[in-house]
CSV table of C-alpha atoms in Angstrom, one decimal:
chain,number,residue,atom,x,y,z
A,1,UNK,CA,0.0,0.0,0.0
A,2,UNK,CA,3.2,2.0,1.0
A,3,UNK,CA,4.1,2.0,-2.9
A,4,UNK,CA,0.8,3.7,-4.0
A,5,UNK,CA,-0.1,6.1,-1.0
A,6,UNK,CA,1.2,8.3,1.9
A,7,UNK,CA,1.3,5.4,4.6
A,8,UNK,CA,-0.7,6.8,7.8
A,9,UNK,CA,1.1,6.4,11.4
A,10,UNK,CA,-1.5,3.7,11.9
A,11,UNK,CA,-0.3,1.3,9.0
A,12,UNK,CA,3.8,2.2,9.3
A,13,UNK,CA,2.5,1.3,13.1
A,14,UNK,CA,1.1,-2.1,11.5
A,15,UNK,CA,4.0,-2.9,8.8
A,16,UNK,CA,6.3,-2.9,11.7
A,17,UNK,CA,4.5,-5.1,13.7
A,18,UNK,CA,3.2,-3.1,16.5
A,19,UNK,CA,1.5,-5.1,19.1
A,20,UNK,CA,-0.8,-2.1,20.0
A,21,UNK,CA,-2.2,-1.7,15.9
A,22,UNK,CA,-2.1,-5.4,15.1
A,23,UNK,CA,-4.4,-5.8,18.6
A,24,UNK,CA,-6.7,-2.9,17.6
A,25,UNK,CA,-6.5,-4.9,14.3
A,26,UNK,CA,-7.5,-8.1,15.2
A,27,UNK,CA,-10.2,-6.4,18.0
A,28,UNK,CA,-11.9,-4.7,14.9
A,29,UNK,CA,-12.2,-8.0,12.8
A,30,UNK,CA,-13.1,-9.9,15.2
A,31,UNK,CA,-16.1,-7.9,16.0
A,32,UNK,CA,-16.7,-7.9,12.6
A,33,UNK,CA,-16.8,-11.1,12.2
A,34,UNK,CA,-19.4,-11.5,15.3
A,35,UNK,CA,-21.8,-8.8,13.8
A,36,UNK,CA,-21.5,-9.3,9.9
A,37,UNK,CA,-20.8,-13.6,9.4
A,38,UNK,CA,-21.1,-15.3,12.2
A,39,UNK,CA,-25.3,-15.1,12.9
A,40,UNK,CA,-25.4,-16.2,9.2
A,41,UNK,CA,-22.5,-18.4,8.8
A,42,UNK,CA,-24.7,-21.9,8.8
A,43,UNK,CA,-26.8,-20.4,6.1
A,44,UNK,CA,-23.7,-19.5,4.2
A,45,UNK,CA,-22.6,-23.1,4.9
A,46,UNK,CA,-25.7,-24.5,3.7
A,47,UNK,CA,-26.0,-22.2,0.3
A,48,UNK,CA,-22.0,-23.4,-0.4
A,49,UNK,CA,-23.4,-26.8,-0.4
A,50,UNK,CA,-25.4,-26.3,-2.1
A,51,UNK,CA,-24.3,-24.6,-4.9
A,52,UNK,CA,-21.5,-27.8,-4.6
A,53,UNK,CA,-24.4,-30.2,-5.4
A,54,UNK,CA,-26.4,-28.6,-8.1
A,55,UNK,CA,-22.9,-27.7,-9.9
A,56,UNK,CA,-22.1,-31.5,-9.5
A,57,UNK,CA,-25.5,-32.8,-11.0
A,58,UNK,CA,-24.4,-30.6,-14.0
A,59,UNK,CA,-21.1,-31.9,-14.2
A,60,UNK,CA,-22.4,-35.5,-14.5
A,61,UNK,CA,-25.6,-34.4,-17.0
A,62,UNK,CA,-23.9,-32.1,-19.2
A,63,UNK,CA,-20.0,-32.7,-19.1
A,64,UNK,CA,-17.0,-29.9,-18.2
A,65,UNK,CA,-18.5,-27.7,-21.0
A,66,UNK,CA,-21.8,-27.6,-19.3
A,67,UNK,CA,-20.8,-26.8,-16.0
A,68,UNK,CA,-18.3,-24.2,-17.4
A,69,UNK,CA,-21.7,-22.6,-19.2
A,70,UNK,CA,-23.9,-22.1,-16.4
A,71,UNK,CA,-20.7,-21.0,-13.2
A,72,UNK,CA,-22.2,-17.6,-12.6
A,73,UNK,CA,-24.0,-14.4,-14.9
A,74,UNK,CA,-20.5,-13.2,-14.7
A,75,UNK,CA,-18.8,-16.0,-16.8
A,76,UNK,CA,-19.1,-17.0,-20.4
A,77,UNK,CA,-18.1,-20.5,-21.9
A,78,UNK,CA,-16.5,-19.9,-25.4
A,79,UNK,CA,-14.9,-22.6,-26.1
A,80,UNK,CA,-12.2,-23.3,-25.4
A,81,UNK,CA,-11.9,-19.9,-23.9
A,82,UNK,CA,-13.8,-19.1,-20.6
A,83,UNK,CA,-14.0,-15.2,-20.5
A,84,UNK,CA,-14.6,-13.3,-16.7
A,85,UNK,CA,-15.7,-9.8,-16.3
A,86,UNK,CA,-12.5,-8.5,-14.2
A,87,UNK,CA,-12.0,-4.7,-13.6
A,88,UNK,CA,-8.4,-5.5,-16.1
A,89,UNK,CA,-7.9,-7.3,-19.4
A,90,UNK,CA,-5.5,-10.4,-18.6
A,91,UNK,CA,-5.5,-13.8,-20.4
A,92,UNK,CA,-4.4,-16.7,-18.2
A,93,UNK,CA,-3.6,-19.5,-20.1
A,94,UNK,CA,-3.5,-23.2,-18.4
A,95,UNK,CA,-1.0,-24.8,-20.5
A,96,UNK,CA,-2.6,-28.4,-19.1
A,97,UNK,CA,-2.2,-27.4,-15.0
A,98,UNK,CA,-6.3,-27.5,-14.3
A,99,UNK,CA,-8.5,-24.5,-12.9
A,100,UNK,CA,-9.9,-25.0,-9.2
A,101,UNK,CA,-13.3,-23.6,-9.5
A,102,UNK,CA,-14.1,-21.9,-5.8
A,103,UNK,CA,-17.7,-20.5,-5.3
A,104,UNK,CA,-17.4,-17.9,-2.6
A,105,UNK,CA,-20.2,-15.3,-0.9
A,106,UNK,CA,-17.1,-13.0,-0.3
A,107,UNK,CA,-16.3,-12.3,-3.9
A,108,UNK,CA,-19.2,-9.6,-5.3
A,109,UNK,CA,-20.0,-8.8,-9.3
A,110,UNK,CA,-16.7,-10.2,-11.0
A,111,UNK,CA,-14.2,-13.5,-10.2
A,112,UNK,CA,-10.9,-13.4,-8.7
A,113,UNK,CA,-7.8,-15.7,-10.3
A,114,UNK,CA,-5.5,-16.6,-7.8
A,115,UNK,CA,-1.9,-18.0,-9.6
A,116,UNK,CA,2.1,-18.8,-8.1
A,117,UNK,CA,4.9,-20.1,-10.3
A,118,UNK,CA,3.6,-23.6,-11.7
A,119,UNK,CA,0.4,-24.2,-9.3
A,120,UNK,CA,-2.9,-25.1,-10.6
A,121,UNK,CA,-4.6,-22.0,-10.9
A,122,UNK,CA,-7.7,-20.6,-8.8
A,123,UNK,CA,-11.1,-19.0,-9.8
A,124,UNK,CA,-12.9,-17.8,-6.6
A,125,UNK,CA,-16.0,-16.4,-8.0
A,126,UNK,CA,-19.7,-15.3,-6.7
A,127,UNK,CA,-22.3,-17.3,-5.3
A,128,UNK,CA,-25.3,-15.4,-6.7
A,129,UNK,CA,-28.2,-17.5,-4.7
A,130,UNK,CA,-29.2,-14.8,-2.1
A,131,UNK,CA,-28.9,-15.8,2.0
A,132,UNK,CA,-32.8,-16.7,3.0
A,133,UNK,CA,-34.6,-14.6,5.3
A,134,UNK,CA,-34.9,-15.9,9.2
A,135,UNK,CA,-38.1,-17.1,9.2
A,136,UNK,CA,-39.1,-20.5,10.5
A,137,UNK,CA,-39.4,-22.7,8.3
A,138,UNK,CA,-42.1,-26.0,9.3
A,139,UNK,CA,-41.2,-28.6,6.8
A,140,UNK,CA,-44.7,-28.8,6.0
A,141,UNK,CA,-46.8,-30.3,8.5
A,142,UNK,CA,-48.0,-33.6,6.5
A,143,UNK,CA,-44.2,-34.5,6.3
A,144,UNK,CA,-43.8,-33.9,9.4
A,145,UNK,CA,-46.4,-35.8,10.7
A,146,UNK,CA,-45.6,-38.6,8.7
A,147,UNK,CA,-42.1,-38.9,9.6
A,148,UNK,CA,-41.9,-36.7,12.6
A,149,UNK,CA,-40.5,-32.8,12.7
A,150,UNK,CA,-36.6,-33.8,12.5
A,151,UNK,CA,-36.9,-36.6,10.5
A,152,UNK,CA,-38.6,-34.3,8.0
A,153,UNK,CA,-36.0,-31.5,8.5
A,154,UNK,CA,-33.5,-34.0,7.7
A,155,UNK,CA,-34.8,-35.3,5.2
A,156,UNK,CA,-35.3,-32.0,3.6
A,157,UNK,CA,-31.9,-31.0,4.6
A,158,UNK,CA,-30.5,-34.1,2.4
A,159,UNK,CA,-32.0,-32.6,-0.8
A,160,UNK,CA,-28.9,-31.0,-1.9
A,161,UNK,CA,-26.9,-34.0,-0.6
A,162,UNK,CA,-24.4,-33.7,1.9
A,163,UNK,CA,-22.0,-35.6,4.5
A,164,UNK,CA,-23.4,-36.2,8.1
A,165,UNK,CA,-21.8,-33.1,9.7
A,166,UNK,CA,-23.4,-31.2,7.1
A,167,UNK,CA,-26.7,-32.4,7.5
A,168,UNK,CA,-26.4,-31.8,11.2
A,169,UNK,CA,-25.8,-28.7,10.7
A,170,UNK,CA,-28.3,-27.9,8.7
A,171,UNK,CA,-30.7,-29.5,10.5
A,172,UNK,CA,-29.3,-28.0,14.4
A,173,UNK,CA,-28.9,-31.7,15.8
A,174,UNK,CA,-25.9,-33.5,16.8
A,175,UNK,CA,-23.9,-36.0,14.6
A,176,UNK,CA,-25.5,-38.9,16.5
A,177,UNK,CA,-28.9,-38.1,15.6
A,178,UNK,CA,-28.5,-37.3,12.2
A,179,UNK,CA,-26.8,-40.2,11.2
A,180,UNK,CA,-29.3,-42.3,13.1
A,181,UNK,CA,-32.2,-39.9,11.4
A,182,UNK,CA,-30.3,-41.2,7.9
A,183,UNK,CA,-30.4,-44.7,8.3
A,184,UNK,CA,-33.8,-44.7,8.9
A,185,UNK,CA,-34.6,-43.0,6.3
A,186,UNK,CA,-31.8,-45.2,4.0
A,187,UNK,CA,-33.9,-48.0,5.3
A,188,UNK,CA,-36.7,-47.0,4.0
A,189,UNK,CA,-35.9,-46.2,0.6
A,190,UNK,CA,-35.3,-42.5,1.0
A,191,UNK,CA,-31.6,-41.3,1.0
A,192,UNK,CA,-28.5,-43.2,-0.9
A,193,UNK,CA,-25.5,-43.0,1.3
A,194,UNK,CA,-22.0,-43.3,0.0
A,195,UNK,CA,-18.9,-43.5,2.0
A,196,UNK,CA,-15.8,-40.8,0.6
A,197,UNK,CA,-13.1,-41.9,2.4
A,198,UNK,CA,-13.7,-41.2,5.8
A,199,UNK,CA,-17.1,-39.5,5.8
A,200,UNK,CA,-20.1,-40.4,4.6
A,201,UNK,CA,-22.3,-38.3,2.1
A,202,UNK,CA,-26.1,-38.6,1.3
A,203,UNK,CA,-28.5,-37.9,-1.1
A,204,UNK,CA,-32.1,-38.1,-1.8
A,205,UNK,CA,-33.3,-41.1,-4.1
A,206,UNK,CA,-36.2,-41.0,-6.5
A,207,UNK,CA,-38.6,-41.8,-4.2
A,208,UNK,CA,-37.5,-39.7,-1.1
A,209,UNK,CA,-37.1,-36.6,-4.2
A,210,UNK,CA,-40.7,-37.0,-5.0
A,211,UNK,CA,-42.0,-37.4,-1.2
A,212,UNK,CA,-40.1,-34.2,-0.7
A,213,UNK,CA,-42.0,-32.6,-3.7
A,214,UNK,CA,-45.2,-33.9,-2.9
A,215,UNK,CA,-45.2,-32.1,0.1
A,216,UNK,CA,-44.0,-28.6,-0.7
C-alpha cells in the first residue's frame, strides 16, 4: 500500500508489527466477524453446499463444458476460452495445469484468479443464490407428521446431498442423531449414502425426491 499512498502512522504502526495496531486490528475483525458472518455463517454453509451439489449434478448431466456454461452471470463458456468480467484485461492460459473452481459469498459482481509459479490456478467467483430470510421454516406439516419434525428437517436437509456433519448442521442436531435420522430413512428407501473416504455423504433417491415434492 506503501508503494501507491502516503502510509498513515497507523499502517507504518502495522508494517512494523506493533502489538498495539495489530491488537486494535484483530479487536476490529473480530467484531466484525461477530456482527457481519457469524449469525449467518450456517446459512452460508448451507448455500455453499449447495451450490456444490447442483454444480455436481451438471457436471455429470452435461460434461465440463456444461458446467463451465452455467458458473455464474459473470462468466461465459467460449470454447475453449472461458472469459470473466474482471475490472483489467489479462489472459491466463493453463498450459494443461487445471483450474480449481471456488464459489465464494465474499467475492461480489466479478471472479478473482489466484496463480504462483507452476500451481494449478484458482477462480474464486460469486455465489449469486441470495442468504434466505430468518423465518421458521415448518417442513410442512404432512411430512412432518408422517415422519416426525426432524426426521422431516433431515430429510429435507439431504436434498442438496451432503455428509453427516453437514446435515447436522443444517438441521441444528448433533452428529449422532442425524446419522441415526439417515439410516432410517436409507432403510426406508429415502436417502442413498455413499462412504468418501472417511465420511459419509447422502442424497435423496427418486422416491424420497418425489415425497419431498409432494409435500412442498
Amino acid at each position: 500500500m506503501a508503494r501507491s499512498r502516503r502510509p498513515t502512522p497507523w499502517s507504518r504502526d502495522l508494517g512494523d508489527a506493533n502489538p498495539a495496531a495489530l491488537g486494535a486490528l484483530t479487536r476490529a475483525v473480530r467484531s466484525y466477524h461477530q456482527a457481519a458472518i457469524e449469525p449467518v455463517w450456517n446459512d452460508i454453509l448451507a448455500c455453499f453446499d449447495r451450490q456444490r451439489a447442483r454444480q455436481a449434478r451438471i457436471l455429470l448431466a452435461d460434461g465440463v463444458e456444461g458446467l463451465l456454461r452455467g458458473l455464474s452471470s459473470a462468466m461465459r463458456w467460449r470454447a475453449p476460452v472461458l472469459e470473466v468480467d474482471y475490472p483489467v484485461h489479462h489472459d491466463l492460459h493453463l498450459d494443461g495445469r487445471g483450474l480449481l473452481l471456488i464459489p465464494s459469498f465474499f467475492c461480489w459482481r466479478t471472479g478473482v484468479t489466484l496463480v504462483e509459479n507452476d500451481q494449478v490456478p484458482v477462480l474464486v467467483y460469486p455465489i449469486e443464490e441470495q442468504l434466505p430470510e430468518a423465518v421458521p421454516h415448518d417442513h410442512g406439516s404432512a411430512l412432518s407428521a408422517l415422519l416426525g419434525h426432524t426426521r422431516a428437517a433431515v430429510l429435507e436437509t439431504i436434498e442438496d446431498g451432503g455428509r453427516t456433519c453437514d446435515v447436522a448442521r443444517r438441521a441444528g442436531i448433533s452428529m449422532p442423531s442425524a446419522s441415526q435420522h439417515a439410516t432410517v430413512l436409507r432403510e426406508a428407501g429415502l436417502v442413498l449414502s455413499m462412504r468418501e473416504g472417511n465420511t459419509v455423504r447422502h442424497h435423496l433417491t427418486p422416491l424420497g425426491s418425489a415425497l419431498l415434492r409432494k409435500n412442498l
